[in-house]
PDB file of C-alpha atoms in Angstrom:
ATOM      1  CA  UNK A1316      22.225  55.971   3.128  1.00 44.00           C
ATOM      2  CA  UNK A1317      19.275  53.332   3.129  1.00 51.00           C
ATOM      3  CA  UNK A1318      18.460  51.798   0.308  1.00 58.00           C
ATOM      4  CA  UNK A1319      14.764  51.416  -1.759  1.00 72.00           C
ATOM      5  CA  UNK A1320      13.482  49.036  -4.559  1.00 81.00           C
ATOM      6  CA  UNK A1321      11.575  50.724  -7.149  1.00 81.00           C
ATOM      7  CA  UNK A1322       9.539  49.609 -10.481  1.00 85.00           C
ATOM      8  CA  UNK A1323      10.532  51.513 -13.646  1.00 84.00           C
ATOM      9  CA  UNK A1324       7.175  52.101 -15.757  1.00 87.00           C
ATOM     10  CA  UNK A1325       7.923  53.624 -19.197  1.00 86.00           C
ATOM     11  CA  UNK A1326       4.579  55.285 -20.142  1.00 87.00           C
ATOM     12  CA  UNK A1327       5.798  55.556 -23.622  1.00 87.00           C
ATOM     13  CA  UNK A1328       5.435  52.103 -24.282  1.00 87.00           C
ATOM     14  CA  UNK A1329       3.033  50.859 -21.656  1.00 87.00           C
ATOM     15  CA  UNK A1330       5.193  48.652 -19.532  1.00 86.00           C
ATOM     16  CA  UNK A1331       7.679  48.294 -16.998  1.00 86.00           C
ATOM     17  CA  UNK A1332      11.066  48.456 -17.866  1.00 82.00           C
ATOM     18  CA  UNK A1333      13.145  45.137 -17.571  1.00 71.00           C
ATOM     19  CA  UNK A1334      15.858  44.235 -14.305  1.00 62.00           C
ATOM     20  CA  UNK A1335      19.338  45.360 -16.782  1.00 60.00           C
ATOM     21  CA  UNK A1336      17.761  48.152 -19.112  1.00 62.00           C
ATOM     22  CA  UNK A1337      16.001  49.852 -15.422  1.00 57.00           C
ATOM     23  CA  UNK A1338      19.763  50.494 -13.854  1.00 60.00           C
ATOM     24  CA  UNK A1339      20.669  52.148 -17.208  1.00 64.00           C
ATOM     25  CA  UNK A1340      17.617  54.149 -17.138  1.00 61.00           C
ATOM     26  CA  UNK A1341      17.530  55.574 -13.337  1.00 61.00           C
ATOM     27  CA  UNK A1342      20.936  56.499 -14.063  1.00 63.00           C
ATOM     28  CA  UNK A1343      19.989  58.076 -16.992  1.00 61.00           C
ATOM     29  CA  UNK A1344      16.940  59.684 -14.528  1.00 59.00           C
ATOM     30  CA  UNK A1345      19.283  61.232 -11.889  1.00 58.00           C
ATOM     31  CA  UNK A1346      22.107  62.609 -14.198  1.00 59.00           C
ATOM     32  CA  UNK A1347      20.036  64.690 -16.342  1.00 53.00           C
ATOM     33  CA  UNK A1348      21.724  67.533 -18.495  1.00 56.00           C
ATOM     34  CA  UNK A1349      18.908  70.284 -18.017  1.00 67.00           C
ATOM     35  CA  UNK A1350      15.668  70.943 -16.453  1.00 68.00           C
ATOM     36  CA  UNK A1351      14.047  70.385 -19.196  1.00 73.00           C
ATOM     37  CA  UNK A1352      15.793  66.845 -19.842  1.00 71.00           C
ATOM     38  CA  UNK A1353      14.241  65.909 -17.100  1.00 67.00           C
ATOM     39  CA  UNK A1354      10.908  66.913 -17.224  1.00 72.00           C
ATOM     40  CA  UNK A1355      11.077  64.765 -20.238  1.00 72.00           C
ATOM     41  CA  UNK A1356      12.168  61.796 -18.396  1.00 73.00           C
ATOM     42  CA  UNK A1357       9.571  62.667 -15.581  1.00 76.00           C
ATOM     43  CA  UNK A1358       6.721  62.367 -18.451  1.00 80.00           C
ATOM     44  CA  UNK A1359       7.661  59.058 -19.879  1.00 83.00           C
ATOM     45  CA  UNK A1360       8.848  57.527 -16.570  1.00 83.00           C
ATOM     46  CA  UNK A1361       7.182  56.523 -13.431  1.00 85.00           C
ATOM     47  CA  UNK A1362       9.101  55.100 -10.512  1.00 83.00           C
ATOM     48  CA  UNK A1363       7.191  52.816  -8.350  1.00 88.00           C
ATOM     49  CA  UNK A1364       8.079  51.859  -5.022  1.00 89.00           C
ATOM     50  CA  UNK A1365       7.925  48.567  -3.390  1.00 91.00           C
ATOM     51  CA  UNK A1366       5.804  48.512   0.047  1.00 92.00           C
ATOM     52  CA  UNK A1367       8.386  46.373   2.236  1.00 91.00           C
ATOM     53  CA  UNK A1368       5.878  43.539   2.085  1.00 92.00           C
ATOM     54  CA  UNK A1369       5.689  40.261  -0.246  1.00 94.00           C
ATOM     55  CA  UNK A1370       2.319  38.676  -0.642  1.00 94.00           C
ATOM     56  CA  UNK A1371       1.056  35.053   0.349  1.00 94.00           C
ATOM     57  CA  UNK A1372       3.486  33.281  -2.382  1.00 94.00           C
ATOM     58  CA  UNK A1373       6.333  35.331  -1.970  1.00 94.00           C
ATOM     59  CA  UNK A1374       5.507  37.792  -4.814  1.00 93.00           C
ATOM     60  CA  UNK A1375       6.838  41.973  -4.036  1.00 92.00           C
ATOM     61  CA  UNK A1376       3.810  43.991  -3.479  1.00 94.00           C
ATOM     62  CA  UNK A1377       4.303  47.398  -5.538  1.00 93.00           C
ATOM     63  CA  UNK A1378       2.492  50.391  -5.298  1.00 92.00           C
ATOM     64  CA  UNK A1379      -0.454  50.930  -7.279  1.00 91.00           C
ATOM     65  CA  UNK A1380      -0.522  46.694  -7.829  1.00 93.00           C
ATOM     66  CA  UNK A1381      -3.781  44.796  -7.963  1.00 91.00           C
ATOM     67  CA  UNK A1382      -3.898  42.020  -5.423  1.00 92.00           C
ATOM     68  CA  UNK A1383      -6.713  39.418  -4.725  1.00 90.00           C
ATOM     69  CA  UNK A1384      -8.122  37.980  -1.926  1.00 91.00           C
ATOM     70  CA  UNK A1385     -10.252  35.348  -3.196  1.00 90.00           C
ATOM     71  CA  UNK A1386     -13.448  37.359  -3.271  1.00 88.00           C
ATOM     72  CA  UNK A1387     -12.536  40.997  -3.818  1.00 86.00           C
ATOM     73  CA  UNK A1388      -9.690  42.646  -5.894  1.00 87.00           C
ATOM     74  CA  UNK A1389      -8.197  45.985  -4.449  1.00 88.00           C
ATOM     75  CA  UNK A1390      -5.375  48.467  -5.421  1.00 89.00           C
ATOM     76  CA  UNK A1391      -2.610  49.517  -3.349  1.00 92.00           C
ATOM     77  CA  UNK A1392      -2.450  53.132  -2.749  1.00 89.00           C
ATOM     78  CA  UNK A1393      -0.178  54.928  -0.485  1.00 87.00           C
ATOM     79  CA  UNK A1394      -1.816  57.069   2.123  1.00 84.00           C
ATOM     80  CA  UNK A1395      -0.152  58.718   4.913  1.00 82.00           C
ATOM     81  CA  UNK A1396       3.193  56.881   6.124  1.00 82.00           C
ATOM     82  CA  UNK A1397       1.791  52.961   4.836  1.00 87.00           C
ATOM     83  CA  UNK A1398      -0.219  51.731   1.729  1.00 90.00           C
ATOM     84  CA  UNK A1399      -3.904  50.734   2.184  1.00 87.00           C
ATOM     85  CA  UNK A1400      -6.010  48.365   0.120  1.00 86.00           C
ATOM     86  CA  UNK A1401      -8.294  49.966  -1.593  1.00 82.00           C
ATOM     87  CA  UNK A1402     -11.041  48.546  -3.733  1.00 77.00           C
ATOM     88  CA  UNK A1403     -12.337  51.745  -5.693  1.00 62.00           C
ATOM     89  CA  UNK A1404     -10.867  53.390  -8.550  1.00 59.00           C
ATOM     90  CA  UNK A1405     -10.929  56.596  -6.709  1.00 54.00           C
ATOM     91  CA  UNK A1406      -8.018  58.157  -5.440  1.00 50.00           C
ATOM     92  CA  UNK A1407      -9.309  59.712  -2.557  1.00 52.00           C
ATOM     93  CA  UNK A1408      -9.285  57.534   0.744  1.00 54.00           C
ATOM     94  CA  UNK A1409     -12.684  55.782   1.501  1.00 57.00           C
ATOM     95  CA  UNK A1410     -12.327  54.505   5.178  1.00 58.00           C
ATOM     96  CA  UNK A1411     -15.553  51.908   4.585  1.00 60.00           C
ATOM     97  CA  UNK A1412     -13.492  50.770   1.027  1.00 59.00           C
ATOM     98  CA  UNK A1413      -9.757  50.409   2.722  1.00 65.00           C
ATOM     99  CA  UNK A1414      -7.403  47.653   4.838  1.00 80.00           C
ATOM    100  CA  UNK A1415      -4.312  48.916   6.014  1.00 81.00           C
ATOM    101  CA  UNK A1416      -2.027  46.309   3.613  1.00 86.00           C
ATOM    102  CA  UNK A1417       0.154  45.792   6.405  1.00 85.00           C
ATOM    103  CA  UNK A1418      -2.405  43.817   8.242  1.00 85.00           C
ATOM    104  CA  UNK A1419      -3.341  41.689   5.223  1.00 84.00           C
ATOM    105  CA  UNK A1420      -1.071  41.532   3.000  1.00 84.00           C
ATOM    106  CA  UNK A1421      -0.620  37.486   3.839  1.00 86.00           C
ATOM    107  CA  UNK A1422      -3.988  36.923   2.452  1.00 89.00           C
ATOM    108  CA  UNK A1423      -3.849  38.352  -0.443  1.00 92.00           C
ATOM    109  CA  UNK A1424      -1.690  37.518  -3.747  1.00 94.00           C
ATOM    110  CA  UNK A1425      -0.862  40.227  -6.607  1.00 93.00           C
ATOM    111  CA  UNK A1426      -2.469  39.665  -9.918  1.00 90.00           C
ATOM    112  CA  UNK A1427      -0.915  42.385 -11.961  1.00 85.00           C
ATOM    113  CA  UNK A1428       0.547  45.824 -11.799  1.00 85.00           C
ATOM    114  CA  UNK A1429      -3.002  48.526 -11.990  1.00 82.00           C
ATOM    115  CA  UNK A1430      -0.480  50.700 -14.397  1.00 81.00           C
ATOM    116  CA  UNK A1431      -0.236  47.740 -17.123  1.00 80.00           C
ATOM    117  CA  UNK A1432      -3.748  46.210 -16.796  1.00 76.00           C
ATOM    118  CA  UNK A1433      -6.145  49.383 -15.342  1.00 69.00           C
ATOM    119  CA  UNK A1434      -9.446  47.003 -16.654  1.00 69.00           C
ATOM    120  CA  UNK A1435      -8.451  44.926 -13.852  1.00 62.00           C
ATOM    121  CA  UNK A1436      -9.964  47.118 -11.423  1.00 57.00           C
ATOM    122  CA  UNK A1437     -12.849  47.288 -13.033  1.00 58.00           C
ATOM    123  CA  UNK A1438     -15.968  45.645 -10.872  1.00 47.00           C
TER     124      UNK A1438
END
């Protein structure tokens, strides 16, 4: 079975759940009692995933981070099977507004997560 990093962001309390505490909670996550448990847990949790790629100083690039390029900040959305960089605040795909991050993601570093800090994608 392969393997995948994820973030855990607790909506609850606006921020991402620490290395220790996140194993306790997607356990927690994937041995719910009921249905409704964990529809619960599905409100006050968000798993994010990591893209596979690390930006120009070594940092994990996360979905839904905001990176930098030195002249324009984008988010990183997932579309299709890869994550573009997008720089509206719109979800739907723009092709004039998007880079495939998998062609730039070495030029770019991550400032901060777009779920902690969503004024940072403001223009």
């Amino acid at each position: 079975m392969q393997s995948f990093k994820v973030r855990v962001f607790d909506r609850y309390i606006n921020k991402f759940i620490e290395h220790g505490q996140k194993d306790k909670t997607i356990k927690k996550c994937f041995n719910f009692m009921s249905r409704k448990e964990m529809e619960l847990l599905q409100d006050q949790f968000l798993f994010v995933p990591y893209t596979g790629v690390n930006d120009k100083n070594g940092n994990e690039i996360y979905d839904g981070d905001v990176v930098w390029d030195g002249k324009n900040k984008y988010i990183v959305r997932r579309y299709l099977s890869g994550y573009i960089l997008d720089k509206t605040k719109k979800v739907a795909y723009q092709p004039n507004n998007t880079i495939w991050l998998s062609d730039y993601y070495y030029c770019v570093e991550v400032i901060e997560s777009s779920y902690t800090n969503p004024e940072l994608l403001e223009v």
